[in-house]
PDB file of C-alpha atoms in Angstrom:
ATOM      1  CA  MET A  22      -0.051  -0.083   0.149  1.00 75.00           C
ATOM      2  CA  THR A  23       2.824   2.408   0.974  1.00 85.00           C
ATOM      3  CA  PHE A  24       4.325   1.601  -2.674  1.00 82.00           C
ATOM      4  CA  LEU A  25       1.209   2.606  -4.272  1.00 83.00           C
ATOM      5  CA  ILE A  26       0.893   5.973  -2.353  1.00 87.00           C
ATOM      6  CA  ALA A  27       4.787   6.647  -3.044  1.00 86.00           C
ATOM      7  CA  SER A  28       4.228   6.028  -6.709  1.00 87.00           C
ATOM      8  CA  ASN A  29       1.188   8.086  -6.959  1.00 88.00           C
ATOM      9  CA  ILE A  30       2.830  11.040  -5.105  1.00 90.00           C
ATOM     10  CA  LEU A  31       5.821  10.641  -7.566  1.00 91.00           C
ATOM     11  CA  LEU A  32       3.434  10.686 -10.522  1.00 91.00           C
ATOM     12  CA  TRP A  33       1.742  13.858  -9.356  1.00 93.00           C
ATOM     13  CA  VAL A  34       5.228  15.498  -8.659  1.00 92.00           C
ATOM     14  CA  ALA A  35       6.365  14.704 -12.281  1.00 93.00           C
ATOM     15  CA  PHE A  36       3.187  15.907 -13.727  1.00 93.00           C
ATOM     16  CA  LEU A  37       3.499  19.479 -12.025  1.00 93.00           C
ATOM     17  CA  GLY A  38       7.075  19.417 -13.134  1.00 93.00           C
ATOM     18  CA  VAL A  39       6.306  18.698 -16.797  1.00 94.00           C
ATOM     19  CA  SER A  40       3.522  21.450 -16.481  1.00 93.00           C
ATOM     20  CA  VAL A  41       6.020  23.934 -15.061  1.00 93.00           C
ATOM     21  CA  VAL A  42       8.267  23.038 -17.923  1.00 93.00           C
ATOM     22  CA  LEU A  43       5.376  23.400 -20.755  1.00 93.00           C
ATOM     23  CA  LEU A  44       4.261  26.794 -19.284  1.00 92.00           C
ATOM     24  CA  GLY A  45       7.885  27.953 -19.652  1.00 90.00           C
ATOM     25  CA  LEU A  46       8.350  26.743 -23.357  1.00 91.00           C
ATOM     26  CA  MET A  47       4.966  28.315 -24.249  1.00 89.00           C
ATOM     27  CA  ARG A  48       6.226  31.657 -22.847  1.00 87.00           C
ATOM     28  CA  GLN A  49       9.529  31.272 -24.908  1.00 86.00           C
ATOM     29  CA  ILE A  50       7.628  30.493 -27.972  1.00 84.00           C
ATOM     30  CA  GLY A  51       5.396  33.721 -27.502  1.00 77.00           C
ATOM     31  CA  LEU A  52       8.395  35.988 -26.893  1.00 74.00           C
ATOM     32  CA  LEU A  53      10.158  34.464 -30.053  1.00 72.00           C
ATOM     33  CA  HIS A  54       6.983  35.025 -31.943  1.00 60.00           C
ATOM     34  CA  GLU A  55       6.792  38.657 -30.653  1.00 60.00           C
ATOM     35  CA  ARG A  56      10.356  39.336 -31.440  1.00 59.00           C
ATOM     36  CA  SER A  57      10.502  37.838 -34.987  1.00 53.00           C
ATOM     37  CA  SER A  58      10.386  40.262 -37.921  1.00 51.00           C
ATOM     38  CA  PRO A  59       7.666  39.584 -40.657  1.00 51.00           C
ATOM     39  CA  MET A  60       8.775  37.903 -43.887  1.00 54.00           C
ATOM     40  CA  GLY A  61       7.628  40.611 -46.220  1.00 59.00           C
ATOM     41  CA  ALA A  62       9.261  41.904 -49.242  1.00 63.00           C
ATOM     42  CA  MET A  63      12.348  44.053 -48.109  1.00 63.00           C
ATOM     43  CA  ILE A  64      13.296  47.277 -49.885  1.00 68.00           C
ATOM     44  CA  THR A  65      16.621  47.361 -51.424  1.00 64.00           C
ATOM     45  CA  ASP A  66      16.651  50.126 -53.778  1.00 61.00           C
ATOM     46  CA  HIS A  67      17.102  53.902 -53.678  1.00 74.00           C
ATOM     47  CA  GLY A  68      14.588  54.641 -56.436  1.00 81.00           C
ATOM     48  CA  PRO A  69      11.323  56.565 -56.412  1.00 88.00           C
ATOM     49  CA  ASP A  70       9.726  56.247 -52.977  1.00 87.00           C
ATOM     50  CA  ILE A  71       6.420  55.040 -51.711  1.00 86.00           C
ATOM     51  CA  GLY A  72       3.840  57.422 -52.361  1.00 87.00           C
ATOM     52  CA  ASP A  73       5.714  58.902 -55.328  1.00 91.00           C
ATOM     53  CA  ALA A  74       4.278  58.875 -58.842  1.00 91.00           C
ATOM     54  CA  ALA A  75       5.844  56.282 -60.936  1.00 92.00           C
ATOM     55  CA  PRO A  76       8.142  57.146 -63.676  1.00 92.00           C
ATOM     56  CA  GLU A  77       6.146  56.861 -67.000  1.00 92.00           C
ATOM     57  CA  PHE A  78       6.915  54.660 -69.776  1.00 92.00           C
ATOM     58  CA  GLU A  79       5.014  53.692 -72.730  1.00 92.00           C
ATOM     59  CA  LEU A  80       6.733  51.233 -74.882  1.00 92.00           C
ATOM     60  CA  PRO A  81       6.146  47.990 -76.830  1.00 93.00           C
ATOM     61  CA  ASP A  82       6.177  44.521 -75.154  1.00 92.00           C
ATOM     62  CA  TYR A  83       8.244  41.531 -76.342  1.00 91.00           C
ATOM     63  CA  PHE A  84       5.408  40.906 -78.950  1.00 91.00           C
ATOM     64  CA  GLY A  85       5.188  44.625 -80.180  1.00 91.00           C
ATOM     65  CA  ARG A  86       2.144  45.365 -78.147  1.00 92.00           C
ATOM     66  CA  SER A  87       1.780  48.751 -76.803  1.00 91.00           C
ATOM     67  CA  VAL A  88       2.505  48.614 -72.808  1.00 92.00           C
ATOM     68  CA  ARG A  89       1.794  51.724 -70.271  1.00 91.00           C
ATOM     69  CA  ILE A  90       3.667  51.881 -66.983  1.00 91.00           C
ATOM     70  CA  GLY A  91       3.016  54.720 -64.710  1.00 88.00           C
ATOM     71  CA  GLY A  92       0.168  57.392 -64.754  1.00 82.00           C
ATOM     72  CA  ALA A  93      -3.533  56.494 -64.587  1.00 77.00           C
ATOM     73  CA  SER A  94      -4.398  52.707 -65.599  1.00 72.00           C
ATOM     74  CA  GLU A  95      -7.332  50.963 -66.630  1.00 70.00           C
ATOM     75  CA  GLY A  96      -8.582  51.205 -63.040  1.00 78.00           C
ATOM     76  CA  ARG A  97      -6.663  48.188 -61.589  1.00 85.00           C
ATOM     77  CA  PRO A  98      -3.412  47.864 -59.683  1.00 89.00           C
ATOM     78  CA  LEU A  99      -0.260  47.104 -61.803  1.00 91.00           C
ATOM     79  CA  LEU A 100       2.366  45.098 -60.322  1.00 93.00           C
ATOM     80  CA  LEU A 101       5.932  45.605 -62.051  1.00 94.00           C
ATOM     81  CA  MET A 102       8.116  42.545 -61.685  1.00 94.00           C
ATOM     82  CA  PHE A 103      11.852  42.933 -62.323  1.00 94.00           C
ATOM     83  CA  THR A 104      13.193  39.638 -63.471  1.00 92.00           C
ATOM     84  CA  ALA A 105      15.944  38.161 -65.724  1.00 91.00           C
ATOM     85  CA  PRO A 106      15.312  35.003 -68.015  1.00 90.00           C
ATOM     86  CA  THR A 107      18.268  33.357 -66.291  1.00 89.00           C
ATOM     87  CA  CYS A 108      17.354  33.866 -62.743  1.00 89.00           C
ATOM     88  CA  PRO A 109      16.223  30.487 -61.141  1.00 89.00           C
ATOM     89  CA  VAL A 110      14.296  32.278 -58.442  1.00 90.00           C
ATOM     90  CA  CYS A 111      12.355  34.385 -61.044  1.00 88.00           C
ATOM     91  CA  ASP A 112      11.534  31.040 -62.889  1.00 87.00           C
ATOM     92  CA  LYS A 113      10.061  29.304 -60.074  1.00 89.00           C
ATOM     93  CA  LEU A 114       8.183  32.311 -59.183  1.00 91.00           C
ATOM     94  CA  PHE A 115       6.556  33.033 -62.285  1.00 90.00           C
ATOM     95  CA  PRO A 116       3.659  30.133 -61.791  1.00 90.00           C
ATOM     96  CA  ILE A 117       3.068  32.144 -58.484  1.00 91.00           C
ATOM     97  CA  ILE A 118       2.901  35.524 -60.031  1.00 91.00           C
ATOM     98  CA  LYS A 119       0.155  34.262 -62.481  1.00 91.00           C
ATOM     99  CA  SER A 120      -1.806  32.681 -59.713  1.00 90.00           C
ATOM    100  CA  ILE A 121      -1.715  36.036 -57.592  1.00 89.00           C
ATOM    101  CA  ALA A 122      -2.525  37.968 -60.516  1.00 88.00           C
ATOM    102  CA  ARG A 123      -5.652  35.857 -61.229  1.00 89.00           C
ATOM    103  CA  ALA A 124      -6.660  35.660 -57.839  1.00 88.00           C
ATOM    104  CA  GLU A 125      -6.182  39.496 -56.833  1.00 87.00           C
ATOM    105  CA  LYS A 126      -7.384  40.619 -60.322  1.00 87.00           C
ATOM    106  CA  ILE A 127      -4.273  42.882 -60.854  1.00 89.00           C
ATOM    107  CA  SER A 128      -2.380  43.631 -64.025  1.00 91.00           C
ATOM    108  CA  VAL A 129       1.071  42.282 -64.060  1.00 93.00           C
ATOM    109  CA  VAL A 130       4.087  43.579 -66.189  1.00 94.00           C
ATOM    110  CA  MET A 131       7.469  41.474 -66.009  1.00 94.00           C
ATOM    111  CA  VAL A 132      10.166  44.076 -66.798  1.00 94.00           C
ATOM    112  CA  SER A 133      13.472  42.112 -68.008  1.00 93.00           C
ATOM    113  CA  ASP A 134      16.796  42.545 -69.332  1.00 88.00           C
ATOM    114  CA  GLY A 135      19.106  40.219 -71.266  1.00 84.00           C
ATOM    115  CA  ALA A 136      19.945  38.628 -74.616  1.00 87.00           C
ATOM    116  CA  PRO A 137      17.247  37.943 -76.961  1.00 86.00           C
ATOM    117  CA  GLU A 138      17.758  34.378 -77.071  1.00 91.00           C
ATOM    118  CA  GLU A 139      17.739  34.158 -73.427  1.00 91.00           C
ATOM    119  CA  HIS A 140      14.104  35.889 -73.521  1.00 90.00           C
ATOM    120  CA  ALA A 141      13.005  33.407 -76.310  1.00 90.00           C
ATOM    121  CA  ARG A 142      13.905  30.534 -74.256  1.00 90.00           C
ATOM    122  CA  PHE A 143      12.196  31.548 -71.219  1.00 89.00           C
ATOM    123  CA  LEU A 144       9.075  32.248 -73.153  1.00 89.00           C
ATOM    124  CA  GLU A 145       9.044  28.883 -74.816  1.00 89.00           C
ATOM    125  CA  ASN A 146       8.890  27.491 -71.289  1.00 87.00           C
ATOM    126  CA  HIS A 147       6.147  29.806 -69.891  1.00 87.00           C
ATOM    127  CA  GLU A 148       2.712  30.550 -70.965  1.00 88.00           C
ATOM    128  CA  LEU A 149       2.403  34.288 -70.060  1.00 87.00           C
ATOM    129  CA  GLY A 150      -1.439  34.431 -70.195  1.00 86.00           C
ATOM    130  CA  GLN A 151      -2.555  38.012 -69.407  1.00 87.00           C
ATOM    131  CA  ILE A 152       0.934  38.976 -68.206  1.00 92.00           C
ATOM    132  CA  ARG A 153       2.911  41.399 -70.441  1.00 93.00           C
ATOM    133  CA  TYR A 154       6.605  40.818 -70.720  1.00 94.00           C
ATOM    134  CA  VAL A 155       8.723  44.024 -71.438  1.00 94.00           C
ATOM    135  CA  VAL A 156      12.579  43.793 -72.302  1.00 93.00           C
ATOM    136  CA  SER A 157      13.790  47.088 -70.901  1.00 91.00           C
ATOM    137  CA  ALA A 158      16.746  48.230 -69.027  1.00 89.00           C
ATOM    138  CA  GLU A 159      15.667  51.719 -68.819  1.00 92.00           C
ATOM    139  CA  ILE A 160      12.685  50.754 -66.504  1.00 93.00           C
ATOM    140  CA  GLY A 161      14.960  49.160 -64.152  1.00 91.00           C
ATOM    141  CA  MET A 162      17.291  52.129 -64.054  1.00 91.00           C
ATOM    142  CA  ALA A 163      14.282  54.547 -63.501  1.00 92.00           C
ATOM    143  CA  PHE A 164      13.402  52.398 -60.623  1.00 92.00           C
ATOM    144  CA  GLN A 165      16.974  51.695 -59.562  1.00 90.00           C
ATOM    145  CA  VAL A 166      16.288  48.205 -59.015  1.00 90.00           C
ATOM    146  CA  GLY A 167      19.835  46.398 -57.956  1.00 85.00           C
ATOM    147  CA  LYS A 168      18.407  43.012 -57.112  1.00 87.00           C
ATOM    148  CA  ILE A 169      15.777  40.735 -58.874  1.00 89.00           C
ATOM    149  CA  PRO A 170      13.487  39.116 -58.481  1.00 91.00           C
ATOM    150  CA  TYR A 171      11.968  42.754 -57.429  1.00 92.00           C
ATOM    151  CA  GLY A 172       8.372  43.892 -57.249  1.00 91.00           C
ATOM    152  CA  VAL A 173       6.702  47.480 -57.418  1.00 92.00           C
ATOM    153  CA  LEU A 174       3.084  47.593 -56.851  1.00 92.00           C
ATOM    154  CA  LEU A 175       1.404  50.765 -58.465  1.00 91.00           C
ATOM    155  CA  ASP A 176      -2.268  52.060 -57.925  1.00 89.00           C
ATOM    156  CA  ALA A 177      -4.562  52.688 -60.441  1.00 87.00           C
ATOM    157  CA  GLU A 178      -3.104  56.308 -60.422  1.00 89.00           C
ATOM    158  CA  GLY A 179       0.259  54.994 -61.056  1.00 90.00           C
ATOM    159  CA  VAL A 180       1.275  55.817 -57.498  1.00 91.00           C
ATOM    160  CA  ILE A 181       3.932  53.773 -55.880  1.00 90.00           C
ATOM    161  CA  LYS A 182       2.136  51.471 -53.073  1.00 89.00           C
ATOM    162  CA  ALA A 183       4.431  49.254 -52.221  1.00 88.00           C
ATOM    163  CA  LYS A 184       7.905  47.716 -53.394  1.00 89.00           C
ATOM    164  CA  GLY A 185      10.605  45.156 -52.187  1.00 87.00           C
ATOM    165  CA  LEU A 186      12.555  42.127 -52.966  1.00 87.00           C
ATOM    166  CA  THR A 187      10.184  39.235 -53.803  1.00 89.00           C
ATOM    167  CA  ASN A 188      11.977  35.813 -53.596  1.00 87.00           C
ATOM    168  CA  THR A 189       8.794  33.822 -52.142  1.00 87.00           C
ATOM    169  CA  ARG A 190       5.041  33.745 -52.518  1.00 86.00           C
ATOM    170  CA  GLU A 191       5.063  35.475 -49.111  1.00 85.00           C
ATOM    171  CA  HIS A 192       7.297  38.310 -50.247  1.00 85.00           C
ATOM    172  CA  LEU A 193       4.660  38.882 -53.332  1.00 87.00           C
ATOM    173  CA  GLU A 194       1.648  38.719 -50.949  1.00 86.00           C
ATOM    174  CA  SER A 195       2.959  41.261 -48.769  1.00 84.00           C
ATOM    175  CA  LEU A 196       3.071  43.730 -51.355  1.00 85.00           C
ATOM    176  CA  LEU A 197      -0.474  43.334 -51.999  1.00 82.00           C
ATOM    177  CA  GLU A 198      -1.143  43.588 -48.346  1.00 81.00           C
ATOM    178  CA  ALA A 199       0.448  46.954 -47.864  1.00 73.00           C
ATOM    179  CA  ASP A 200      -2.805  48.938 -48.324  1.00 60.00           C
ATOM    180  CA  LYS A 201      -4.605  46.663 -46.070  1.00 65.00           C
ATOM    181  CA  THR A 202      -1.949  46.862 -43.299  1.00 67.00           C
ATOM    182  CA  GLY A 203      -1.130  50.618 -43.682  1.00 65.00           C
ATOM    183  CA  PHE A 204       2.644  49.381 -43.627  1.00 64.00           C
ATOM    184  CA  ALA A 205       4.228  49.592 -47.215  1.00 58.00           C
ATOM    185  CA  SER A 206       7.295  47.713 -46.599  1.00 56.00           C
ATOM    186  CA  LEU A 207       9.027  45.505 -43.833  1.00 55.00           C
ATOM    187  CA  GLN A 208      11.213  48.502 -42.706  1.00 57.00           C
ATOM    188  CA  GLN A 209       8.074  50.764 -42.121  1.00 63.00           C
ATOM    189  CA  PHE A 210       6.562  47.907 -40.215  1.00 62.00           C
ATOM    190  CA  ILE A 211       9.666  47.348 -37.959  1.00 61.00           C
ATOM    191  CA  ALA A 212      10.127  51.243 -37.328  1.00 64.00           C
ATOM    192  CA  GLY A 213       6.117  51.403 -36.265  1.00 64.00           C
ATOM    193  CA  ARG A 214       6.896  48.558 -33.757  1.00 62.00           C
ATOM    194  CA  LYS A 215       9.809  50.152 -32.220  1.00 63.00           C
ATOM    195  CA  LYS A 216       7.944  53.357 -31.932  1.00 65.00           C
ATOM    196  CA  SER A 217       5.105  51.597 -30.219  1.00 65.00           C
ATOM    197  CA  ALA A 218       7.616  50.014 -27.878  1.00 61.00           C
ATOM    198  CA  ALA A 219       9.311  53.199 -26.814  1.00 59.00           C
TER     199      ALA A 219
END
């Protein structure tokens, strides 16, 4: 009988010990969650800022159709995706861009640079659908894009709403969430959190 009572007491002590450890782990996970930064698109350029009017261009796409960038558009937001036909991340991201464009009902213009044969090879492997494909180094220079893939979201009036490096679906979606959250970039979000913590 004494053995049964002793084992029961030991089980309760073990249970209480595990409960204390579990509460400590839950607290640590909560702290890590609070401290970790969001995984949104990160701004890496020094080009036109969020809230500025985008540089305006009117030029032909790869197939000779006229494309307008900047200024008032057909009433839909425009996502500029700066890519390259030889960029492996851009290659993997392309189906995601198509999917998001369809789901969010936005226009997409892919802006690329490079040798003509590389563009031809890229376009052989990818069906563009409604996405426009423009080959222009000038647009990249006007937006001062240094790394790709890079996205710039313009509203229907041609104003820059969000921009940043877009290596994943999460980065792309963070550009589209900019209006809803009120934070147009990862840097703005972090700065806002630091202000509220101070």
